[in-house]
Amino acid sequence: MQEFGDFANIDIDKLLKTADNQFARVEELQKTMADLVGRAEDEDGLVSAGFTAAGLTELELHPKAMRLSSGELSEKIKQVVRAASDDLQRQINSAMNDVFGEEDNPMRFVDDPDAALEQVRSAEAAYNRTFEDVMGELDRIRRRLDL
């Protein structure tokens, strides 16, 4: 009888427990992400904003902001909204690092698409090797059974 290689030594209980733990951590991450709010305020305190996964959820203008020209106010609003969005992104990255760890955090590929592409190529190469091994084994079985 042929051995199953490393598959014969898999601890199924440990595998299932690890998967359950990972699912619980991802569920906790989802709850955490729902509560995250990126916040920012301009240096003069005239414009403040809150940004969530749903987009801009808070925008407060101090009455003194109305003294600015429409162009100046528009620029302040855009800068504050961008800063609030960046703050939310930092919080998301931090939360995901807590769950996945820095090396396995999928968000690291947002700023480095070449690294993501390299991982895809590596996975493709591993898949191709495995596929060739399985097909070779199936061919040997077919020959042995004279099919």
PDB file of C-alpha atoms in Angstrom:
ATOM      1  CA  MET A   1       0.000   0.000   0.000  1.00  0.00           C
ATOM      2  CA  GLN A   2       1.276   3.441  -0.894  1.00  0.00           C
ATOM      3  CA  GLU A   3       1.925   6.108   1.760  1.00  0.00           C
ATOM      4  CA  PHE A   4       0.173   9.468   1.726  1.00  0.00           C
ATOM      5  CA  GLY A   5       3.343  11.427   2.454  1.00  0.00           C
ATOM      6  CA  ASP A   6       2.927  14.395   4.782  1.00  0.00           C
ATOM      7  CA  PHE A   7      -0.864  14.180   4.519  1.00  0.00           C
ATOM      8  CA  ALA A   8      -0.835  11.049   6.685  1.00  0.00           C
ATOM      9  CA  ASN A   9       0.679  13.077   9.534  1.00  0.00           C
ATOM     10  CA  ILE A  10      -1.823  15.945   9.560  1.00  0.00           C
ATOM     11  CA  ASP A  11      -3.399  16.555  12.954  1.00  0.00           C
ATOM     12  CA  ILE A  12      -7.005  17.161  11.879  1.00  0.00           C
ATOM     13  CA  ASP A  13      -8.088  18.369  15.326  1.00  0.00           C
ATOM     14  CA  LYS A  14      -5.293  20.936  15.378  1.00  0.00           C
ATOM     15  CA  LEU A  15      -6.122  22.003  11.814  1.00  0.00           C
ATOM     16  CA  LEU A  16      -9.806  22.483  12.682  1.00  0.00           C
ATOM     17  CA  LYS A  17      -8.973  24.326  15.910  1.00  0.00           C
ATOM     18  CA  THR A  18      -6.606  26.642  14.035  1.00  0.00           C
ATOM     19  CA  ALA A  19      -9.274  27.304  11.397  1.00  0.00           C
ATOM     20  CA  ASP A  20     -11.881  28.007  14.100  1.00  0.00           C
ATOM     21  CA  ASN A  21      -9.499  30.424  15.821  1.00  0.00           C
ATOM     22  CA  GLN A  22      -8.778  32.188  12.541  1.00  0.00           C
ATOM     23  CA  PHE A  23     -12.502  32.516  11.757  1.00  0.00           C
ATOM     24  CA  ALA A  24     -13.125  33.925  15.235  1.00  0.00           C
ATOM     25  CA  ARG A  25     -10.331  36.465  14.744  1.00  0.00           C
ATOM     26  CA  VAL A  26     -11.717  37.495  11.355  1.00  0.00           C
ATOM     27  CA  GLU A  27     -15.191  37.864  12.865  1.00  0.00           C
ATOM     28  CA  GLU A  28     -13.724  40.080  15.595  1.00  0.00           C
ATOM     29  CA  LEU A  29     -11.911  42.071  12.900  1.00  0.00           C
ATOM     30  CA  GLN A  30     -15.208  42.645  11.084  1.00  0.00           C
ATOM     31  CA  LYS A  31     -16.788  43.965  14.280  1.00  0.00           C
ATOM     32  CA  THR A  32     -13.781  46.183  14.949  1.00  0.00           C
ATOM     33  CA  MET A  33     -13.765  47.522  11.384  1.00  0.00           C
ATOM     34  CA  ALA A  34     -17.436  48.469  11.650  1.00  0.00           C
ATOM     35  CA  ASP A  35     -16.572  50.744  14.580  1.00  0.00           C
ATOM     36  CA  LEU A  36     -13.512  52.437  13.073  1.00  0.00           C
ATOM     37  CA  VAL A  37     -13.737  56.134  12.291  1.00  0.00           C
ATOM     38  CA  GLY A  38     -10.916  58.110  10.743  1.00  0.00           C
ATOM     39  CA  ARG A  39     -10.813  61.652  12.051  1.00  0.00           C
ATOM     40  CA  ALA A  40      -9.021  64.809  11.011  1.00  0.00           C
ATOM     41  CA  GLU A  41      -9.128  68.524  11.614  1.00  0.00           C
ATOM     42  CA  ASP A  42      -7.365  71.399   9.906  1.00  0.00           C
ATOM     43  CA  GLU A  43      -4.651  73.272  11.796  1.00  0.00           C
ATOM     44  CA  ASP A  44      -6.961  76.222  12.489  1.00  0.00           C
ATOM     45  CA  GLY A  45      -9.802  74.066  13.821  1.00  0.00           C
ATOM     46  CA  LEU A  46     -12.191  75.400  11.209  1.00  0.00           C
ATOM     47  CA  VAL A  47     -12.971  72.086   9.483  1.00  0.00           C
ATOM     48  CA  SER A  48     -13.220  68.596  10.974  1.00  0.00           C
ATOM     49  CA  ALA A  49     -14.324  65.350   9.399  1.00  0.00           C
ATOM     50  CA  GLY A  50     -15.114  61.731  10.220  1.00  0.00           C
ATOM     51  CA  PHE A  51     -14.601  59.008   7.646  1.00  0.00           C
ATOM     52  CA  THR A  52     -15.819  55.378   7.883  1.00  0.00           C
ATOM     53  CA  ALA A  53     -16.007  52.431   5.510  1.00  0.00           C
ATOM     54  CA  ALA A  54     -19.246  53.988   4.251  1.00  0.00           C
ATOM     55  CA  GLY A  55     -17.400  57.194   3.311  1.00  0.00           C
ATOM     56  CA  LEU A  56     -17.653  60.679   4.752  1.00  0.00           C
ATOM     57  CA  THR A  57     -19.977  60.484   7.752  1.00  0.00           C
ATOM     58  CA  GLU A  58     -19.168  63.711   9.608  1.00  0.00           C
ATOM     59  CA  LEU A  59     -18.261  67.172   8.410  1.00  0.00           C
ATOM     60  CA  GLU A  60     -18.210  70.093  10.796  1.00  0.00           C
ATOM     61  CA  LEU A  61     -17.505  73.664   9.820  1.00  0.00           C
ATOM     62  CA  HIS A  62     -16.730  76.242  12.482  1.00  0.00           C
ATOM     63  CA  PRO A  63     -18.702  79.459  11.925  1.00  0.00           C
ATOM     64  CA  LYS A  64     -15.403  81.279  11.274  1.00  0.00           C
ATOM     65  CA  ALA A  65     -14.888  78.986   8.259  1.00  0.00           C
ATOM     66  CA  MET A  66     -17.616  80.941   6.482  1.00  0.00           C
ATOM     67  CA  ARG A  67     -15.238  83.929   6.339  1.00  0.00           C
ATOM     68  CA  LEU A  68     -12.965  81.990   3.967  1.00  0.00           C
ATOM     69  CA  SER A  69     -13.350  82.280   0.229  1.00  0.00           C
ATOM     70  CA  SER A  70     -15.178  79.403  -1.406  1.00  0.00           C
ATOM     71  CA  GLY A  71     -11.885  78.196  -2.936  1.00  0.00           C
ATOM     72  CA  GLU A  72     -10.052  78.268   0.416  1.00  0.00           C
ATOM     73  CA  LEU A  73     -12.899  76.478   2.184  1.00  0.00           C
ATOM     74  CA  SER A  74     -13.106  73.897  -0.571  1.00  0.00           C
ATOM     75  CA  GLU A  75      -9.359  73.162  -0.285  1.00  0.00           C
ATOM     76  CA  LYS A  76      -9.563  72.866   3.517  1.00  0.00           C
ATOM     77  CA  ILE A  77     -12.491  70.467   3.257  1.00  0.00           C
ATOM     78  CA  LYS A  78     -10.714  68.303   0.664  1.00  0.00           C
ATOM     79  CA  GLN A  79      -7.510  68.185   2.749  1.00  0.00           C
ATOM     80  CA  VAL A  80      -9.358  67.283   5.943  1.00  0.00           C
ATOM     81  CA  VAL A  81     -11.460  64.609   4.237  1.00  0.00           C
ATOM     82  CA  ARG A  82      -8.298  63.121   2.683  1.00  0.00           C
ATOM     83  CA  ALA A  83      -6.562  63.158   6.084  1.00  0.00           C
ATOM     84  CA  ALA A  84      -9.570  61.494   7.754  1.00  0.00           C
ATOM     85  CA  SER A  85      -9.577  58.819   5.035  1.00  0.00           C
ATOM     86  CA  ASP A  86      -5.834  58.271   5.583  1.00  0.00           C
ATOM     87  CA  ASP A  87      -6.431  57.992   9.332  1.00  0.00           C
ATOM     88  CA  LEU A  88      -9.099  55.338   8.732  1.00  0.00           C
ATOM     89  CA  GLN A  89      -6.707  53.439   6.460  1.00  0.00           C
ATOM     90  CA  ARG A  90      -4.018  53.500   9.176  1.00  0.00           C
ATOM     91  CA  GLN A  91      -6.523  52.133  11.688  1.00  0.00           C
ATOM     92  CA  ILE A  92      -7.595  49.386   9.275  1.00  0.00           C
ATOM     93  CA  ASN A  93      -3.975  48.390   8.651  1.00  0.00           C
ATOM     94  CA  SER A  94      -3.312  48.289  12.383  1.00  0.00           C
ATOM     95  CA  ALA A  95      -6.389  46.140  13.052  1.00  0.00           C
ATOM     96  CA  MET A  96      -5.461  43.761  10.245  1.00  0.00           C
ATOM     97  CA  ASN A  97      -1.875  43.531  11.525  1.00  0.00           C
ATOM     98  CA  ASP A  98      -3.297  42.521  14.906  1.00  0.00           C
ATOM     99  CA  VAL A  99      -5.284  39.696  13.293  1.00  0.00           C
ATOM    100  CA  PHE A 100      -2.997  38.501  10.504  1.00  0.00           C
ATOM    101  CA  GLY A 101       0.404  39.711  11.627  1.00  0.00           C
ATOM    102  CA  GLU A 102       2.536  42.048   9.571  1.00  0.00           C
ATOM    103  CA  GLU A 103       3.833  39.410   7.129  1.00  0.00           C
ATOM    104  CA  ASP A 104       0.417  37.887   6.338  1.00  0.00           C
ATOM    105  CA  ASN A 105      -1.558  41.133   6.262  1.00  0.00           C
ATOM    106  CA  PRO A 106      -3.258  41.276   2.849  1.00  0.00           C
ATOM    107  CA  MET A 107      -3.343  45.084   3.037  1.00  0.00           C
ATOM    108  CA  ARG A 108       0.425  45.199   2.512  1.00  0.00           C
ATOM    109  CA  PHE A 109      -0.240  44.504  -1.161  1.00  0.00           C
ATOM    110  CA  VAL A 110      -2.237  47.720  -1.576  1.00  0.00           C
ATOM    111  CA  ASP A 111       0.971  49.746  -1.710  1.00  0.00           C
ATOM    112  CA  ASP A 112       3.064  47.029  -3.392  1.00  0.00           C
ATOM    113  CA  PRO A 113       1.184  45.360  -6.275  1.00  0.00           C
ATOM    114  CA  ASP A 114       4.443  43.819  -7.551  1.00  0.00           C
ATOM    115  CA  ALA A 115       4.729  41.815  -4.322  1.00  0.00           C
ATOM    116  CA  ALA A 116       1.141  40.618  -4.798  1.00  0.00           C
ATOM    117  CA  LEU A 117       1.925  39.570  -8.358  1.00  0.00           C
ATOM    118  CA  GLU A 118       5.020  37.707  -7.160  1.00  0.00           C
ATOM    119  CA  GLN A 119       2.925  35.791  -4.626  1.00  0.00           C
ATOM    120  CA  VAL A 120       0.418  34.905  -7.333  1.00  0.00           C
ATOM    121  CA  ARG A 121       3.219  33.628  -9.565  1.00  0.00           C
ATOM    122  CA  SER A 122       4.664  31.615  -6.687  1.00  0.00           C
ATOM    123  CA  ALA A 123       1.262  30.091  -5.940  1.00  0.00           C
ATOM    124  CA  GLU A 124       0.776  29.321  -9.627  1.00  0.00           C
ATOM    125  CA  ALA A 125       4.142  27.535  -9.781  1.00  0.00           C
ATOM    126  CA  ALA A 126       3.278  25.489  -6.665  1.00  0.00           C
ATOM    127  CA  TYR A 127      -0.107  24.607  -8.162  1.00  0.00           C
ATOM    128  CA  ASN A 128       1.498  23.547 -11.440  1.00  0.00           C
ATOM    129  CA  ARG A 129       4.019  21.316  -9.630  1.00  0.00           C
ATOM    130  CA  THR A 130       1.270  19.722  -7.557  1.00  0.00           C
ATOM    131  CA  PHE A 131      -0.929  19.219 -10.604  1.00  0.00           C
ATOM    132  CA  GLU A 132       1.900  17.552 -12.493  1.00  0.00           C
ATOM    133  CA  ASP A 133       2.642  15.288  -9.505  1.00  0.00           C
ATOM    134  CA  VAL A 134      -1.014  14.267  -9.186  1.00  0.00           C
ATOM    135  CA  MET A 135      -1.389  13.656 -12.900  1.00  0.00           C
ATOM    136  CA  GLY A 136       1.803  11.590 -12.918  1.00  0.00           C
ATOM    137  CA  GLU A 137       0.530   9.518  -9.995  1.00  0.00           C
ATOM    138  CA  LEU A 138      -2.837   9.009 -11.695  1.00  0.00           C
ATOM    139  CA  ASP A 139      -1.041   7.914 -14.851  1.00  0.00           C
ATOM    140  CA  ARG A 140       1.007   5.359 -12.861  1.00  0.00           C
ATOM    141  CA  ILE A 141      -2.188   4.034 -11.272  1.00  0.00           C
ATOM    142  CA  ARG A 142      -3.858   3.786 -14.691  1.00  0.00           C
ATOM    143  CA  ARG A 143      -0.904   1.831 -16.080  1.00  0.00           C
ATOM    144  CA  ARG A 144      -0.796  -0.477 -13.037  1.00  0.00           C
ATOM    145  CA  LEU A 145      -4.504  -1.191 -13.396  1.00  0.00           C
ATOM    146  CA  ASP A 146      -3.993  -1.639 -17.144  1.00  0.00           C
ATOM    147  CA  LEU A 147      -6.716   0.844 -18.056  1.00  0.00           C
TER     148      LEU A 147
END
